[in-house]
PDB file of C-alpha atoms in Angstrom:
ATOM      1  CA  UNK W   1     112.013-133.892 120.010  1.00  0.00           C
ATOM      2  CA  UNK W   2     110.389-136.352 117.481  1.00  0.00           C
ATOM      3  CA  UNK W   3     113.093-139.407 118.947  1.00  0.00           C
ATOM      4  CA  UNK W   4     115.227-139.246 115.646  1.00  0.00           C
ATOM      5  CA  UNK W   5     118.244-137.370 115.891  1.00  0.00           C
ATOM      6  CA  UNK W   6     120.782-136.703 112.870  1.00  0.00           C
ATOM      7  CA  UNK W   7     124.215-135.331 113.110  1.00  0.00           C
ATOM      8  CA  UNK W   8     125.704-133.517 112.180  1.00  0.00           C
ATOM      9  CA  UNK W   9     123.405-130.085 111.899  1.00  0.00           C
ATOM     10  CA  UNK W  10     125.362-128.873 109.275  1.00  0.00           C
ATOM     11  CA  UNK W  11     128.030-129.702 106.816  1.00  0.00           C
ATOM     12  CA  UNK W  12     130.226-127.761 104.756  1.00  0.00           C
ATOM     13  CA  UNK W  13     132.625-129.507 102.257  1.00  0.00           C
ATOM     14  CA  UNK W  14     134.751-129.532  99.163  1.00  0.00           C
ATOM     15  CA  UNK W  15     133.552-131.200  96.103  1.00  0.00           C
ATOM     16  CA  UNK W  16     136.702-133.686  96.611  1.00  0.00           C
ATOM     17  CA  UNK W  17     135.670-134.529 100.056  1.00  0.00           C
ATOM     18  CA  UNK W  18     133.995-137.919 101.664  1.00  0.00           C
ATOM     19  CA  UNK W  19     131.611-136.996 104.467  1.00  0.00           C
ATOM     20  CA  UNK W  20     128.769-139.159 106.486  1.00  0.00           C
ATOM     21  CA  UNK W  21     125.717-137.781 107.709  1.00  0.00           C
ATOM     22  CA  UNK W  22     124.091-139.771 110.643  1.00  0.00           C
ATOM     23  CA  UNK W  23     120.231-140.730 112.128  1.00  0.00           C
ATOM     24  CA  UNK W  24     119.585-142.463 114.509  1.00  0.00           C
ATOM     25  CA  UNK W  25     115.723-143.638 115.787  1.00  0.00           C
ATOM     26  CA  UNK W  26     114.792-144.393 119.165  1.00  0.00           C
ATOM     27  CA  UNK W  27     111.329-144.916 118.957  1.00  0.00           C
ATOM     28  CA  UNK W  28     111.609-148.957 117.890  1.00  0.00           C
ATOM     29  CA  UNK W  29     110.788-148.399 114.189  1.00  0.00           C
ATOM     30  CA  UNK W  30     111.822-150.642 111.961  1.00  0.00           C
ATOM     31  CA  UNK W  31     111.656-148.629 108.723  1.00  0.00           C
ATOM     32  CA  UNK W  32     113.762-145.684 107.810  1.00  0.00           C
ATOM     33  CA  UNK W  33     113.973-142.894 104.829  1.00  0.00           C
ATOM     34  CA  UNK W  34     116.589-140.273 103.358  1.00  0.00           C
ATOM     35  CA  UNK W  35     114.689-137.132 101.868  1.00  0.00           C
ATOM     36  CA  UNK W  36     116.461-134.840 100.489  1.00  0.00           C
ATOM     37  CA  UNK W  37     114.769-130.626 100.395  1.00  0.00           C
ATOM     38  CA  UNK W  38     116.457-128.351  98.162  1.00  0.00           C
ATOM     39  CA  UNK W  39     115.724-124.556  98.140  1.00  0.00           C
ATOM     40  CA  UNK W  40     112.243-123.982  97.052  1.00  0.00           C
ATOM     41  CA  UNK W  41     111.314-127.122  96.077  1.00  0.00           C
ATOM     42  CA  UNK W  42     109.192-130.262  97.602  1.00  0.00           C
ATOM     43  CA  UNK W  43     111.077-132.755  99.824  1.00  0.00           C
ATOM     44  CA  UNK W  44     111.944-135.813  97.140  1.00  0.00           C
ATOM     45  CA  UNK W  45     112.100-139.294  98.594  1.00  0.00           C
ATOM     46  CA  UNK W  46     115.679-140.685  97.669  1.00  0.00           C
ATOM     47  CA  UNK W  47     116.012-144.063  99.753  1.00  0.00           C
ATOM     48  CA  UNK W  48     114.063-146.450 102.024  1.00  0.00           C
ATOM     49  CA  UNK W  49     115.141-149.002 104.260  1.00  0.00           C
ATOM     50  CA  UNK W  50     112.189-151.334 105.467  1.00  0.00           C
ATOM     51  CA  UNK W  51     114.054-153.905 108.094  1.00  0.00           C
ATOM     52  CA  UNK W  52     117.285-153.428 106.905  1.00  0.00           C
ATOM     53  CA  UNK W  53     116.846-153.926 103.586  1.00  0.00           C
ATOM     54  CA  UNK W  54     117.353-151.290 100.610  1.00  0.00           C
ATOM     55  CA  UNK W  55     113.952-151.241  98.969  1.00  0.00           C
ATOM     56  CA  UNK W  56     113.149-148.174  97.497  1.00  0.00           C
ATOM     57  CA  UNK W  57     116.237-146.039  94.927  1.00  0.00           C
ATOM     58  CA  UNK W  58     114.501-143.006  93.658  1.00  0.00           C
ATOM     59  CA  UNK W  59     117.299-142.603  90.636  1.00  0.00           C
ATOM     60  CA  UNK W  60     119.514-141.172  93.442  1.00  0.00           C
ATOM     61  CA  UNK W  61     123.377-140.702  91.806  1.00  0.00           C
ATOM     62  CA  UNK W  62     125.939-143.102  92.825  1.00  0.00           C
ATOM     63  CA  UNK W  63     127.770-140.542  94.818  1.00  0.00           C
ATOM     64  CA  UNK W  64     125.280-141.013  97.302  1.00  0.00           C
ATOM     65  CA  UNK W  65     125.872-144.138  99.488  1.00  0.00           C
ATOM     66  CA  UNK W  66     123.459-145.082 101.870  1.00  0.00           C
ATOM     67  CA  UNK W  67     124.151-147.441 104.651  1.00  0.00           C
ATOM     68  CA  UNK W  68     122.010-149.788 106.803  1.00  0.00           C
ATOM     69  CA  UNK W  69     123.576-151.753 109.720  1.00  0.00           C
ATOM     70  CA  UNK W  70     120.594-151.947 112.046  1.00  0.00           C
ATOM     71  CA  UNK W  71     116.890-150.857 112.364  1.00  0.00           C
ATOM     72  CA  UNK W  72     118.064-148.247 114.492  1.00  0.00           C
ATOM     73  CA  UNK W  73     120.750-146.213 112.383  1.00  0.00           C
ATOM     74  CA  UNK W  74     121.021-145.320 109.056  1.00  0.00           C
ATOM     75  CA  UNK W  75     123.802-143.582 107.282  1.00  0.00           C
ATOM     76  CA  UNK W  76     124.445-141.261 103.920  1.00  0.00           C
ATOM     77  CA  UNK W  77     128.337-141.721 102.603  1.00  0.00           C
ATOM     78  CA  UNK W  78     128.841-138.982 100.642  1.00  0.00           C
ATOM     79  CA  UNK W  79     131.798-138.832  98.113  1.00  0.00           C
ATOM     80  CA  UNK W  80     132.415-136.355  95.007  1.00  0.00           C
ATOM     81  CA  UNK W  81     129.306-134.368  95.587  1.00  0.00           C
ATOM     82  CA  UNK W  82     128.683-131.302  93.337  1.00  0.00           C
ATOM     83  CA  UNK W  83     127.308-127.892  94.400  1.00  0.00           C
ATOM     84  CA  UNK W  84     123.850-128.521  93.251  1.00  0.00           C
ATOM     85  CA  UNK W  85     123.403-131.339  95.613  1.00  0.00           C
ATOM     86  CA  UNK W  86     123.042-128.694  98.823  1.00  0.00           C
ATOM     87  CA  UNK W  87     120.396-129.107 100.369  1.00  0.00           C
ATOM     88  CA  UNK W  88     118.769-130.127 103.605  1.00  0.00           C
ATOM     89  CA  UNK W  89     118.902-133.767 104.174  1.00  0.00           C
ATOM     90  CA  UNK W  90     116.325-135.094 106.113  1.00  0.00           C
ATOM     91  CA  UNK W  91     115.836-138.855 107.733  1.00  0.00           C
ATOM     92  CA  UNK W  92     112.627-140.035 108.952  1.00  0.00           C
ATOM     93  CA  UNK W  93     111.434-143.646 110.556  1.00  0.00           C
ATOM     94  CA  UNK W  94     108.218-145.770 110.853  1.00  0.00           C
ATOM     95  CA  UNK W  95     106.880-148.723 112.035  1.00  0.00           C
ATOM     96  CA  UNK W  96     105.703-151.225 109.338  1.00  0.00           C
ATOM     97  CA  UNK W  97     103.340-153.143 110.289  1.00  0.00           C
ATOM     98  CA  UNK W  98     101.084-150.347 112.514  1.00  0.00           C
ATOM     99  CA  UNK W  99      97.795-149.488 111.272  1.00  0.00           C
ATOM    100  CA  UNK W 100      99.105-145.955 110.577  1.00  0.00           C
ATOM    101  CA  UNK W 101     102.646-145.975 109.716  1.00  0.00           C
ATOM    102  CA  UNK W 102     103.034-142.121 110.069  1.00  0.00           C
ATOM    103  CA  UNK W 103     106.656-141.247 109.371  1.00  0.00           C
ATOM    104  CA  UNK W 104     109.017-139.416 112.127  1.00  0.00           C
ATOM    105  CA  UNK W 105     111.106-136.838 111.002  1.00  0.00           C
ATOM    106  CA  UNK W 106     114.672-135.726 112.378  1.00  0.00           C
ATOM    107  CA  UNK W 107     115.976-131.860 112.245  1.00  0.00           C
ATOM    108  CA  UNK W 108     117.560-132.609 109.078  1.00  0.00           C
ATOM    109  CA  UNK W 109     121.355-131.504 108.343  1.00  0.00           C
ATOM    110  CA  UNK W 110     122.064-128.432 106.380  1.00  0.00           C
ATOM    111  CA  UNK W 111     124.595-129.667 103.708  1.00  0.00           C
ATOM    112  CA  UNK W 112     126.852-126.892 101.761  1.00  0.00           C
ATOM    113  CA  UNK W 113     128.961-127.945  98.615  1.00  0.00           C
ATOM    114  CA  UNK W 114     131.739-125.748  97.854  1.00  0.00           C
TER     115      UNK W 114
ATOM    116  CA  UNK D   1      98.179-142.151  95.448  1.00  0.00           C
ATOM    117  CA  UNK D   2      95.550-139.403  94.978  1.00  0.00           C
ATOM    118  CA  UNK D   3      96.875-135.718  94.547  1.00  0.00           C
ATOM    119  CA  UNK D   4      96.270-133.321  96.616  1.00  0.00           C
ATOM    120  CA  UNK D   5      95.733-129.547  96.263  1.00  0.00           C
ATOM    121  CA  UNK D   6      96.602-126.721  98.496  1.00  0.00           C
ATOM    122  CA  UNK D   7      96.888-122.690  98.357  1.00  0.00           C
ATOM    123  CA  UNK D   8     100.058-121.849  98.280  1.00  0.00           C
ATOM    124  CA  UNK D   9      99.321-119.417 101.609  1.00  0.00           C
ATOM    125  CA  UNK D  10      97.803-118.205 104.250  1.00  0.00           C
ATOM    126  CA  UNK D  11      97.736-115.622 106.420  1.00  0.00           C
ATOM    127  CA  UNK D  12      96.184-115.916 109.662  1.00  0.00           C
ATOM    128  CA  UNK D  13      96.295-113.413 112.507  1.00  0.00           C
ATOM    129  CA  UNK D  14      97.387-114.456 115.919  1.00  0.00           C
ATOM    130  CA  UNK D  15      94.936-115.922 118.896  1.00  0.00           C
ATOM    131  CA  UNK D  16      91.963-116.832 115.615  1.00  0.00           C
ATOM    132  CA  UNK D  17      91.220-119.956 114.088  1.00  0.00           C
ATOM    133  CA  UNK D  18      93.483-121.145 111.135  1.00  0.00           C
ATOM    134  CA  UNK D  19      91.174-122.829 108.421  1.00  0.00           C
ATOM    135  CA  UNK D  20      93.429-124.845 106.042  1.00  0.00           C
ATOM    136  CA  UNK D  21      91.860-126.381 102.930  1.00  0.00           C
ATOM    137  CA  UNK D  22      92.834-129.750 101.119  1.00  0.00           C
ATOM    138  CA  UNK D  23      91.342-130.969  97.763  1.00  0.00           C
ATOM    139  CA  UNK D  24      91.692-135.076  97.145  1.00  0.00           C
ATOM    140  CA  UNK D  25      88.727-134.887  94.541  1.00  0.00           C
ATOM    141  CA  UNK D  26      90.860-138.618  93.379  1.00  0.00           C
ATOM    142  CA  UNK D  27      90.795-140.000  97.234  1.00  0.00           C
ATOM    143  CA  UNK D  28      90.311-143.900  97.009  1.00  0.00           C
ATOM    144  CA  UNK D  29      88.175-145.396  99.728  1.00  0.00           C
ATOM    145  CA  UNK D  30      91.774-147.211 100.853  1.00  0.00           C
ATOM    146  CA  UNK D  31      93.150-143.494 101.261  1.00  0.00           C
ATOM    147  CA  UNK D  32      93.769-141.671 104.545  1.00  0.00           C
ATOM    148  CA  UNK D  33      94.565-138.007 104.459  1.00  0.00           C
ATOM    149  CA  UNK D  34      97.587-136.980 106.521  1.00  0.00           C
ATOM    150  CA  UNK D  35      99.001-133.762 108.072  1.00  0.00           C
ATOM    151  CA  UNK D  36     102.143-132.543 108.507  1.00  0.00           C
ATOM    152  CA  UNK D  37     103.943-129.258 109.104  1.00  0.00           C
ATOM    153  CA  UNK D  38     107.557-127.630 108.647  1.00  0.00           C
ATOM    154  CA  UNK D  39     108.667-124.734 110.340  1.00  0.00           C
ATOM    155  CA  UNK D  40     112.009-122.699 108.501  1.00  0.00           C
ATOM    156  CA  UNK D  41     114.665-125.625 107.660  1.00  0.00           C
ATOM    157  CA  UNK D  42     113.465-127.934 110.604  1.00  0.00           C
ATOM    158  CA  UNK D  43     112.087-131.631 109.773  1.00  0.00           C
ATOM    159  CA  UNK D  44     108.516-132.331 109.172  1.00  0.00           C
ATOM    160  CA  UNK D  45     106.319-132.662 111.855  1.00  0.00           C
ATOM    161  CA  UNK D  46     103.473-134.923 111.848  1.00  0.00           C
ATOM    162  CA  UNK D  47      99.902-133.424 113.290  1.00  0.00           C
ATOM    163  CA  UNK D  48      97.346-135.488 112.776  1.00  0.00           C
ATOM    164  CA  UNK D  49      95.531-137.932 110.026  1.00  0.00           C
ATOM    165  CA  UNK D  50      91.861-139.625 109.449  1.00  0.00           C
ATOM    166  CA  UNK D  51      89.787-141.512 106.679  1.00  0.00           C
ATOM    167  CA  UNK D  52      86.539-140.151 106.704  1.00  0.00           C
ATOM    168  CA  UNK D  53      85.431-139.509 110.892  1.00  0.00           C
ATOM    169  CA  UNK D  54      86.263-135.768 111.680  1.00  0.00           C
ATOM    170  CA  UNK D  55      89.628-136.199 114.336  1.00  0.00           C
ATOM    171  CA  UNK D  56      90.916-133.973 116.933  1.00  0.00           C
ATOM    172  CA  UNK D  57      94.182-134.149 118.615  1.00  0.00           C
ATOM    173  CA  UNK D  58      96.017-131.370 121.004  1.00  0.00           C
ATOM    174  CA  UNK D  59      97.494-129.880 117.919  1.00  0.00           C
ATOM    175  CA  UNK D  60      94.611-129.657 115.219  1.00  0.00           C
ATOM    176  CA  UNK D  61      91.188-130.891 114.150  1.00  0.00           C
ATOM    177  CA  UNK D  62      90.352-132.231 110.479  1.00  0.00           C
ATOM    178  CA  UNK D  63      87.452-132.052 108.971  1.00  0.00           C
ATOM    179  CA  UNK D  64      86.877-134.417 105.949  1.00  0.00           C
ATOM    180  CA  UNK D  65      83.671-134.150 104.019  1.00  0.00           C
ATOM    181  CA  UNK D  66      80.967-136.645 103.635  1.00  0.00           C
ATOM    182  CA  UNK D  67      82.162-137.523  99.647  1.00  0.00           C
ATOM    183  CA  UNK D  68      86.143-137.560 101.673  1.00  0.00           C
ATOM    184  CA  UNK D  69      87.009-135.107  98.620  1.00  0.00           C
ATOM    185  CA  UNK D  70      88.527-132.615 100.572  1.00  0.00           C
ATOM    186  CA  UNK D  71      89.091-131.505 104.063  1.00  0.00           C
ATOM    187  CA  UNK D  72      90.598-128.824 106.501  1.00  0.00           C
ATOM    188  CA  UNK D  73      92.444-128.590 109.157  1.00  0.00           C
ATOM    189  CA  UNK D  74      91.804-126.429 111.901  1.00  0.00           C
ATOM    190  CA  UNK D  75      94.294-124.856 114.334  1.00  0.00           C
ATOM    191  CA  UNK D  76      91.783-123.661 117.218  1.00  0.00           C
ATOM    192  CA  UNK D  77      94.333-120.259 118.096  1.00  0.00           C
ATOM    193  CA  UNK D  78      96.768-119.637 116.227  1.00  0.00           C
ATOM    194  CA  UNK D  79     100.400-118.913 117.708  1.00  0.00           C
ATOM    195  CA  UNK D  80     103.300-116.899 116.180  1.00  0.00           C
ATOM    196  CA  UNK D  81     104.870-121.069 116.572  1.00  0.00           C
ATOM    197  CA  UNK D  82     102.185-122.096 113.535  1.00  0.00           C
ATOM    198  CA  UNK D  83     103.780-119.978 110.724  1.00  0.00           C
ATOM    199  CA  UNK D  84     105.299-122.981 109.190  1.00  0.00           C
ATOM    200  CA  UNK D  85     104.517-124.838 105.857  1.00  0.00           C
ATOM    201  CA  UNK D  86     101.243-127.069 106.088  1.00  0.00           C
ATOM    202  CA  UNK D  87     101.403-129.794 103.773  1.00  0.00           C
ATOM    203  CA  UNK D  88      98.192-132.150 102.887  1.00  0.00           C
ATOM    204  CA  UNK D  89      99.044-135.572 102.059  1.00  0.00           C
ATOM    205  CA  UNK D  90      96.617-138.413 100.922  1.00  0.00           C
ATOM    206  CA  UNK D  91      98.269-142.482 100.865  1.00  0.00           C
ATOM    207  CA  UNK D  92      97.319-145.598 101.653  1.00  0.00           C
ATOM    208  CA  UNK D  93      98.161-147.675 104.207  1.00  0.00           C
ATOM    209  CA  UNK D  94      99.074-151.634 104.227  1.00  0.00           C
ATOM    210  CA  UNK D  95     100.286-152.523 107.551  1.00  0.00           C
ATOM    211  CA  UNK D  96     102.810-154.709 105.522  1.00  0.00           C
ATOM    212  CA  UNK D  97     104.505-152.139 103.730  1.00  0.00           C
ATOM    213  CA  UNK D  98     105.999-148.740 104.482  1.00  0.00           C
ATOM    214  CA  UNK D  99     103.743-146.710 102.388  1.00  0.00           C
ATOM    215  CA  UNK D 100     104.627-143.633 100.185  1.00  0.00           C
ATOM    216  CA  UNK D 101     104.184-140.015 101.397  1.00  0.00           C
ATOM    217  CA  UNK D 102     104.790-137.867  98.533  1.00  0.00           C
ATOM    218  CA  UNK D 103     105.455-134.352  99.636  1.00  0.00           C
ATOM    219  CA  UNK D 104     103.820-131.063  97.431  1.00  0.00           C
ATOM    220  CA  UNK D 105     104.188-127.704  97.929  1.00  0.00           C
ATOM    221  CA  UNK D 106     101.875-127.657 100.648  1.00  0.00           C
ATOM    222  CA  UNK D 107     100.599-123.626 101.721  1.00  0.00           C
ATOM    223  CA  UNK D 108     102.885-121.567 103.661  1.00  0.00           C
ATOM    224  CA  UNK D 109     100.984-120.118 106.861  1.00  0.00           C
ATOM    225  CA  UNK D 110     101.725-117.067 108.481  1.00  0.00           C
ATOM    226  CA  UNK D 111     100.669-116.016 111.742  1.00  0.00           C
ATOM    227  CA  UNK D 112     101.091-112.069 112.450  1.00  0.00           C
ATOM    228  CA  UNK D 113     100.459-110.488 115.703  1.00  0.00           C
TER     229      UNK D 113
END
């Protein structure tokens, strides 16, 4: 148990569908990151959240919405996904503002696009 | 942040040593080298991290060299629980930012019995 937890494990859905994935932190961070890992390949960075605030968009499509509303919980609205975007989704936290900053990784959730 | 450069595996047999290797031949003095691992579709885990002192932990040791160009991490007896994906990761860190980890392919480890 690294203290973040995402729900749900896995996630099947339709191309026409909306879905949420969920992390929450409860280690006091105050920074937290989507990743996403598709088959094969390195994990890619796709948004940051450093106190609430959006500050990093790696060119991530508009049909992924992330979602903010406190340091400890961060959300991914997902809406008109296509096939290619399976893939496990990771979220991770950190503290800003310790001397290390290491990030804190949750089990990810195993999303499958039909 | 510097590159780093890994094998792409390892195998390692069961109760031994594991010796990873990391190149960072572009390490900036600012640059700590970090260490994380991922076992089959789990998150990341992080192990351990250092600028230039050698660092032990109850998971690992790292060894960076004097010139901080590369390093290795050592897993003192291996477990069938280590086969996982090491990855090597160099970045600097500003206590008033959240700092960058960029992720490579990192070298798959496999412990065998």
């Amino acid at each position: 148990e690294t203290g973040v937890t995402q729900t749900p494990r896995h996630l099947v859905m339709g191309m026409t569908n909306k879905k949420s994935l969920k992390c929450e932190q409860h280690l006091g961070h105050n920074a937290m990151y989507w990743y996403k890992q598709s088959a094969k390949k390195p994990l890619e960075l796709m948004f940051v959240y450093n106190f609430k605030e959006q500050t990093e968009n790696n060119s991530v499509p508009s049909r992924f919405s992330p979602e903010c509303p406190n340091s400890s919980h961060l959300f991914l609205h997902l809406h008109t996904l296509q096939p290619e975007d399976s893939a496990l989704y990771l979220c991770a936290s950190s503290h800003v503002g310790s001397s290390y900053n290491e990030q804190f990784f949750g089990p990810g959730t195993r999303l499958t696009v039909l | 942040d510097a590159k780093t450069t890994q094998p792409p595996s390892m195998d390692c047999a069961e109760g031994r040593a594991a010796n990873l290797p990391c190149n960072h031949s572009t390490i900036s003095g600012n640059e700590y080298v970090y260490w994380y691992r991922q076992i089959h579709s789990q998150g990341p885990q992080y192990i351990i991290h250092g600028l230039k002192n050698n660092e032990t932990n109850e998971m690992a040791s790292l060894i960076i060299t004097e010139d901080r160009k590369s390093s290795t991490l050592i897993l003192p007896h291996a477990t069938l629980r280590d086969t996982a994906v090491y990855y090597c990761i160099v970045r600097v860190v500003a206590t008033d930012s959240w700092g960058k980890f960029q992720f490579g392919a990192g070298t798959q480890v496999v412990v065998t019995p």
